[in-house]
Coordinates of C-alpha atoms in Angstrom, one line a residue:
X20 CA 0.0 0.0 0.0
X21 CA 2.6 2.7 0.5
X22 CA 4.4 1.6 -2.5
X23 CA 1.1 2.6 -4.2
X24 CA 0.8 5.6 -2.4
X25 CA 4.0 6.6 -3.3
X26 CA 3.7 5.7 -7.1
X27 CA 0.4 8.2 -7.0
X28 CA 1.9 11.0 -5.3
X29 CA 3.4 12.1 -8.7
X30 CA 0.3 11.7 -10.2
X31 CA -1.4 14.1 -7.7
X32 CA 1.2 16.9 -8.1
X33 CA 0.9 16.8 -12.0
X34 CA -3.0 17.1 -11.9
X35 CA -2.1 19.9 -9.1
X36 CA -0.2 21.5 -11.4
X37 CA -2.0 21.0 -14.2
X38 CA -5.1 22.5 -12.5
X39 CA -3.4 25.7 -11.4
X40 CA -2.0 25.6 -14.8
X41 CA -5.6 26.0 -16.3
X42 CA -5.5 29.1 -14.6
X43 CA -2.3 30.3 -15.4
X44 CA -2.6 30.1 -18.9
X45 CA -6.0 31.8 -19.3
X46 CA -3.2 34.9 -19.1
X47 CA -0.9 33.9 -21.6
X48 CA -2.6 34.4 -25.0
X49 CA -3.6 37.8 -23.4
X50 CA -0.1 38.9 -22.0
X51 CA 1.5 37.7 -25.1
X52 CA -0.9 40.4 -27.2
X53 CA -0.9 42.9 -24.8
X54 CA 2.0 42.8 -22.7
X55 CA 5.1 42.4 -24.0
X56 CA 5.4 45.2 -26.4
X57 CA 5.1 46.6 -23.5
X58 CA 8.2 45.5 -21.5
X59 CA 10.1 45.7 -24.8
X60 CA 9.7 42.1 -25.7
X61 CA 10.9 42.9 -29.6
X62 CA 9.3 39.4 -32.1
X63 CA 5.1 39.5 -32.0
X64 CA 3.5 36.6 -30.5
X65 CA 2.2 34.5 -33.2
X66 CA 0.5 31.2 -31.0
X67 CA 1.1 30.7 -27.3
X68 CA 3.7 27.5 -27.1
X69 CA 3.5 24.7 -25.1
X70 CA 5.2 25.0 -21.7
X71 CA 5.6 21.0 -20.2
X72 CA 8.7 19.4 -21.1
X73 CA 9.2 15.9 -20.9
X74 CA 12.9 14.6 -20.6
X75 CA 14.1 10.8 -21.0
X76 CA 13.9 10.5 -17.2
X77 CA 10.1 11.6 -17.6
X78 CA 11.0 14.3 -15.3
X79 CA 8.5 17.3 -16.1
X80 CA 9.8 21.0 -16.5
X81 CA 7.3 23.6 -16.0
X82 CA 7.9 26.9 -17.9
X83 CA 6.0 30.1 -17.4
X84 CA 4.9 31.3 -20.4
X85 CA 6.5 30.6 -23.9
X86 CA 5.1 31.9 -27.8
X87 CA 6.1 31.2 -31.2
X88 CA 7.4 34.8 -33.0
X89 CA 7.0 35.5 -36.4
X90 CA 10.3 34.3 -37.6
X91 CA 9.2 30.9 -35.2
X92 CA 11.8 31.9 -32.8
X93 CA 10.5 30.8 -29.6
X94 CA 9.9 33.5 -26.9
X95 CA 10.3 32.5 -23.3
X96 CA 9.2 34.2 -20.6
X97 CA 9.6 33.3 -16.8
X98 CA 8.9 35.5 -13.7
X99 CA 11.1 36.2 -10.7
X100 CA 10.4 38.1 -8.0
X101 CA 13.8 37.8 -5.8
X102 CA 17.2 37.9 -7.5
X103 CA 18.3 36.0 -10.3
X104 CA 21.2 33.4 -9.3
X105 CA 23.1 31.0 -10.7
X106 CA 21.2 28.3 -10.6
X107 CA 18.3 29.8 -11.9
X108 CA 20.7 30.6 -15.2
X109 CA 21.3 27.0 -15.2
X110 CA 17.4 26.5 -15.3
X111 CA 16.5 28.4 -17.7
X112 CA 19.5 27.0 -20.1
X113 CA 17.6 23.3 -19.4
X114 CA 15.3 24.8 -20.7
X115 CA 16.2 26.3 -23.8
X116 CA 18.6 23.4 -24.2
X117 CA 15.4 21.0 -24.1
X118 CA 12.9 22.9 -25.9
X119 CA 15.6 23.8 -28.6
X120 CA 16.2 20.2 -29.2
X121 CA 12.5 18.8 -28.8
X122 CA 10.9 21.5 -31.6
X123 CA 14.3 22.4 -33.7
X124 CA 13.7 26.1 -32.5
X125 CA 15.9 29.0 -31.3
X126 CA 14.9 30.0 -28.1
X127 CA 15.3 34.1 -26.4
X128 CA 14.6 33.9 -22.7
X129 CA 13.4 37.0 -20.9
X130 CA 13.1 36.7 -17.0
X131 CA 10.9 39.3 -15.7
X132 CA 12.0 41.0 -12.5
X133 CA 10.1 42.6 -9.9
X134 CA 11.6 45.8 -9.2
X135 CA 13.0 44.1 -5.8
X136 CA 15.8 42.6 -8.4
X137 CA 18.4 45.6 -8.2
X138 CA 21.4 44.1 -10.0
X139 CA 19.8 40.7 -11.9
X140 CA 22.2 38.5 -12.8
X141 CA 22.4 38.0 -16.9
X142 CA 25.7 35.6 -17.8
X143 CA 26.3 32.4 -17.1
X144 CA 30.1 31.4 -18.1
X145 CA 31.0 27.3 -17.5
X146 CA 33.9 26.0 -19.3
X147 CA 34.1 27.8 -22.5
X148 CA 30.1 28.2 -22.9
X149 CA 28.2 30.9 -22.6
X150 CA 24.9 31.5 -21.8
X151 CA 22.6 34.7 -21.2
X152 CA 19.2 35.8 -20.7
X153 CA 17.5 39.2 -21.4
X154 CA 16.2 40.8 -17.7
X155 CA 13.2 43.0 -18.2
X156 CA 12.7 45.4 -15.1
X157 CA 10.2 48.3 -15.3
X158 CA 12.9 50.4 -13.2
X159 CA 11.3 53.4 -15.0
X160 CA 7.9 53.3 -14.0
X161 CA 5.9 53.9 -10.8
X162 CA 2.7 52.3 -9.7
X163 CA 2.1 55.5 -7.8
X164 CA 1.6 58.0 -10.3
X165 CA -0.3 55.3 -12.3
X166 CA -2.7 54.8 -9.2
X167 CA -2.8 58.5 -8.8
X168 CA -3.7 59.3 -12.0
X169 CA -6.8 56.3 -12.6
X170 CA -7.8 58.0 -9.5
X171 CA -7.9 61.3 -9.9
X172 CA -10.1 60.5 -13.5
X173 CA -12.2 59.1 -11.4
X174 CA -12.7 61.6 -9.3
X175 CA -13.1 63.8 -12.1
X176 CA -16.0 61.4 -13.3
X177 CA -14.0 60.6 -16.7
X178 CA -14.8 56.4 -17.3
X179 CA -11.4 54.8 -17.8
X180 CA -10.7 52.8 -20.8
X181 CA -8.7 49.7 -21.7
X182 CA -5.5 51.8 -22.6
X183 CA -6.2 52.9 -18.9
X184 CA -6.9 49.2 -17.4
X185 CA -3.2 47.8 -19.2
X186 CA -0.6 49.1 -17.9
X187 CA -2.1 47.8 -14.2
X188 CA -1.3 44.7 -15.1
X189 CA 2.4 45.5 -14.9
X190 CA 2.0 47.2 -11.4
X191 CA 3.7 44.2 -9.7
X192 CA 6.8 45.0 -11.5
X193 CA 6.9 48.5 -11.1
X194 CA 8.3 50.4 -8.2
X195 CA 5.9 52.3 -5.7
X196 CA 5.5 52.7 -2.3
X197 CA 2.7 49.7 -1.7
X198 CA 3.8 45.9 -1.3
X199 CA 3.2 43.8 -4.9
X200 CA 0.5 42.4 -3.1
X201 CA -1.2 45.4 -2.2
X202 CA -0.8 46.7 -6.0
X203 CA -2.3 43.9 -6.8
X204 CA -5.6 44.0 -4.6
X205 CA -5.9 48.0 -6.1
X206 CA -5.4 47.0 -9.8
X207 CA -8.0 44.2 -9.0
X208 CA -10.5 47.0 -7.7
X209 CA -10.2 49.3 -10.7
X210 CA -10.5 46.2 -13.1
X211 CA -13.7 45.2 -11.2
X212 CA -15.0 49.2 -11.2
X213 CA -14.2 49.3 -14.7
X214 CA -16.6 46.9 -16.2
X215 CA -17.4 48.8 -19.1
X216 CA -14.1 49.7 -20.2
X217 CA -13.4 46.1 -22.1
X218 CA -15.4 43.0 -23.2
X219 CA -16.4 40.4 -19.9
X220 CA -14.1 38.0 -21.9
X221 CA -11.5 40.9 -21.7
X222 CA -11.6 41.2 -18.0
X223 CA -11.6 37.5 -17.4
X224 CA -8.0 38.3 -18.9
X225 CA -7.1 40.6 -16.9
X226 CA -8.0 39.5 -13.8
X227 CA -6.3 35.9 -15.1
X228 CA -3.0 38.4 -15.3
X229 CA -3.2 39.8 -12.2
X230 CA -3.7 36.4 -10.4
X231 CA -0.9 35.0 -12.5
X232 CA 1.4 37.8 -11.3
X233 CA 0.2 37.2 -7.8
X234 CA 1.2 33.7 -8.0
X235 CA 4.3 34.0 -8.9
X236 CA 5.6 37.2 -6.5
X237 CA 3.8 36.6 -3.1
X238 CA 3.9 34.2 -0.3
X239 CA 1.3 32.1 0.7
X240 CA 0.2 34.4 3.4
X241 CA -0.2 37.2 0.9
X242 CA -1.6 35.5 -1.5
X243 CA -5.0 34.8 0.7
X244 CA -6.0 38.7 0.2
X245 CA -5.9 38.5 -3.6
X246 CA -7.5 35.1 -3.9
X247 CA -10.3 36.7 -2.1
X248 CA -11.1 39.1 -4.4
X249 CA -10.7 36.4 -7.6
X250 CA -12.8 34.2 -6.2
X251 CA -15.6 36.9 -6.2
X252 CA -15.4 37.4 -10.0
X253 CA -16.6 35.0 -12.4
X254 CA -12.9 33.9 -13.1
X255 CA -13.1 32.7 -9.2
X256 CA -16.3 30.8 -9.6
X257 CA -14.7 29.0 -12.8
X258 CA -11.7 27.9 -10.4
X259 CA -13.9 27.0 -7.8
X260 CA -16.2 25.1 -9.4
X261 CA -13.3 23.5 -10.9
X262 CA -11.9 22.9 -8.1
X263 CA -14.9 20.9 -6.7
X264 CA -15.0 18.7 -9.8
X265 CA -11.0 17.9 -9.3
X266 CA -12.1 17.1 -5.6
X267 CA -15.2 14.6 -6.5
X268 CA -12.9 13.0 -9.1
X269 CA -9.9 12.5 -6.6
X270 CA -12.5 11.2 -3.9
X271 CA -14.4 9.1 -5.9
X272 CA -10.7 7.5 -7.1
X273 CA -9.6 6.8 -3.7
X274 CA -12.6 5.1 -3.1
X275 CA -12.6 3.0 -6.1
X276 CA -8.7 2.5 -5.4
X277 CA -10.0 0.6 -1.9
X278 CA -12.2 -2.0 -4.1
X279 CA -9.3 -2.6 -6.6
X280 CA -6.7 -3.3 -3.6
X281 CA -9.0 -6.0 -1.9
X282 CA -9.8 -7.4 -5.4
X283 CA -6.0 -7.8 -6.6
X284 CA -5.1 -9.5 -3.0
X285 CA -7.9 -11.8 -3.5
X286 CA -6.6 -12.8 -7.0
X287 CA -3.0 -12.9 -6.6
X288 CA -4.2 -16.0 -3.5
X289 CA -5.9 -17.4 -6.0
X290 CA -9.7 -17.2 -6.1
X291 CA -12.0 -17.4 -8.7
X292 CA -13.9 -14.2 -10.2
X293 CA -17.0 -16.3 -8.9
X294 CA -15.5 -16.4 -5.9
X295 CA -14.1 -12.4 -5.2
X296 CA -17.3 -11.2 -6.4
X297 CA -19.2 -13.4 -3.8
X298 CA -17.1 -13.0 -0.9
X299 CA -16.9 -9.0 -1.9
X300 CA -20.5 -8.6 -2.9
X301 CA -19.5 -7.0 -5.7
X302 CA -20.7 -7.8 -9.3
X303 CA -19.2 -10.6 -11.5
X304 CA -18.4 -8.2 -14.6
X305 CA -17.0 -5.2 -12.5
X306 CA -14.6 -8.3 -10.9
X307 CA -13.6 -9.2 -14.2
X308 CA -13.1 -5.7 -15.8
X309 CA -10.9 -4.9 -12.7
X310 CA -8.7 -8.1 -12.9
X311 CA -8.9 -7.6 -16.8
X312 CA -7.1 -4.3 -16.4
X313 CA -4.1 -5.4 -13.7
X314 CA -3.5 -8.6 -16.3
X315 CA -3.4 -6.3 -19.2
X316 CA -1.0 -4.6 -17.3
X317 CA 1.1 -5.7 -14.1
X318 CA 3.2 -2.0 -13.7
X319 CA -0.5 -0.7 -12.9
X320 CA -1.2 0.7 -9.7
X321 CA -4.4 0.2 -8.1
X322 CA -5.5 3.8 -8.4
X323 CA -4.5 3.7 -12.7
X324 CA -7.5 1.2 -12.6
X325 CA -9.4 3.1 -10.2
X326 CA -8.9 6.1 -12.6
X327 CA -9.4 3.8 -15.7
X328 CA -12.8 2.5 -14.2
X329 CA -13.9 6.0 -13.6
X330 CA -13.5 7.3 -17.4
X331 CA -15.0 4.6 -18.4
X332 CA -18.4 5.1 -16.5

């Protein structure tokens, strides 16, 4: 049983991942449009990329965000909040190094500092390679005057527009005088007073941006404000509600993981199908399916044929 265990705990990170991945990528189409022209991002985004890489120890790589240019240059973007070390060059070069081998593309990576990062680190020299990455700060730019400025319109009764509503999403990395996460919460609270600036698609967007950004700069413990406010829009609900369909599906699993254990034990002693069904009270042709699917395949673990028996319901 803990062997099992063990062999599903990979499974349950991936689908973890995977399902904050759902969200994360709701952004990426949007800041690949919108965004990176303005952080100086030269090559236009022609298709978002895929971002899971798969090596020959099936050890997966999660990327941020990566986009095919218009010259198919590949354009790939990850986030940093704290400084940029060594080992994070030697990341992002796995990274390049893998994707550049996997789809026969040149690869540009752009780390995207908070304005925390005072001095990022941009050259990585081992042996007589060398290896760089293009930093994008915002040093320039203040989320104060931006604030200042939405609010005063406001004041002044003047509805703000999307060319108003963008450059928020790139308060996080901009220098001010609030925390990223409380840039975050006011960005959110224009976005959500601005509903008639941009399309409700639009905003679901934006507010996929901001919650993006949030994951990737705050802690855990300042993260709770922000998720408070998403879960209030219609973006929230979606999560949620997926959320509670990830969490029937994983419970229903275990369950069905239970029956599949006390059928394989009976088997591997030696009783009949007859036999486990009877002394299991369990039908005949759900004990045959089950022992169908661990002869099929013996590196199966019990909750593979839980998951299997699930789908196929």
């Amino acid at each position: 049983m803990q062997q099992e265990q063990k062999k599903s705990e990979p499974q349950t990170e991936s689908r973890n991942l995977h399902h904050e991945d759902l969200a994360l990528k709701t952004a990426a189409q949007y800041f690949g449009e919108e965004l990176m022209p303005l952080l100086g991002i030269t090559g236009k985004a022609k298709y978002v990329a895929p971002t899971e890489l798969i090596k020959l120890e099936a050890r997966q790589m999660y990327q941020d965000f990566n986009y095919v240019s218009a010259d198919n240059t590949w354009i790939h973007l990850e986030f940093e909040s704290d400084s940029i070390t060594t080992e994070d060059l030697r990341r992002f070069r796995e990274y390049e190094a893998t994707t550049s081998r996997t789809y026969h593309v040149q690869v540009i990576t752009y780390v995207i500092c908070s304005s925390q990062v005072r001095k990022p680190i941009t050259k990585l020299t081992e042996g007589i390679s060398i290896y760089r990455i293009k930093a994008v700060r915002l040093k320039g730019r203040n989320s104060d005057r931006l604030f200042a400025l939405l609010e005063a319109k406001e004041k002044q009764g003047v509805p703000l527009e999307k060319e108003d509503l963008v450059p928020l999403l790139l308060s996080p990395l901009m220098s001010g005088r609030l925390t990223i996460g409380e840039r975050i919460v006011k960005s959110l609270h224009f976005l959500q007073s601005s509903p008639n600036a941009v399309t409700k698609t639009e905003l679901e967007k934006m507010q996929a941006v901001m919650y993006t950004l949030a994951l990737k700069f705050l802690s855990n413990k300042d993260l709770g404000k922000v998720k408070e406010m998403i879960f209030m829009t219609e973006l929230g609900q979606m999560l949620v509600d997926d959320g509670i369909e990830i969490g029937l599906k994983r419970g229903l699993s275990q369950g069905e993981r239970k029956i599949v254990s006390l059928i394989r034990k009976k088997f591997s002693k030696g009783l009949t199908i007859s036999a486990i069904s009877e002394e299991l009270e369990l039908d005949g042709t759900y004990v045959e399916k089950v022992i169908s699917l661990i002869s099929e395949d013996a590196s199966r673990n019990d909750l593979e044929i839980a998951e299997i028996l699930i789908s196929q319901n």
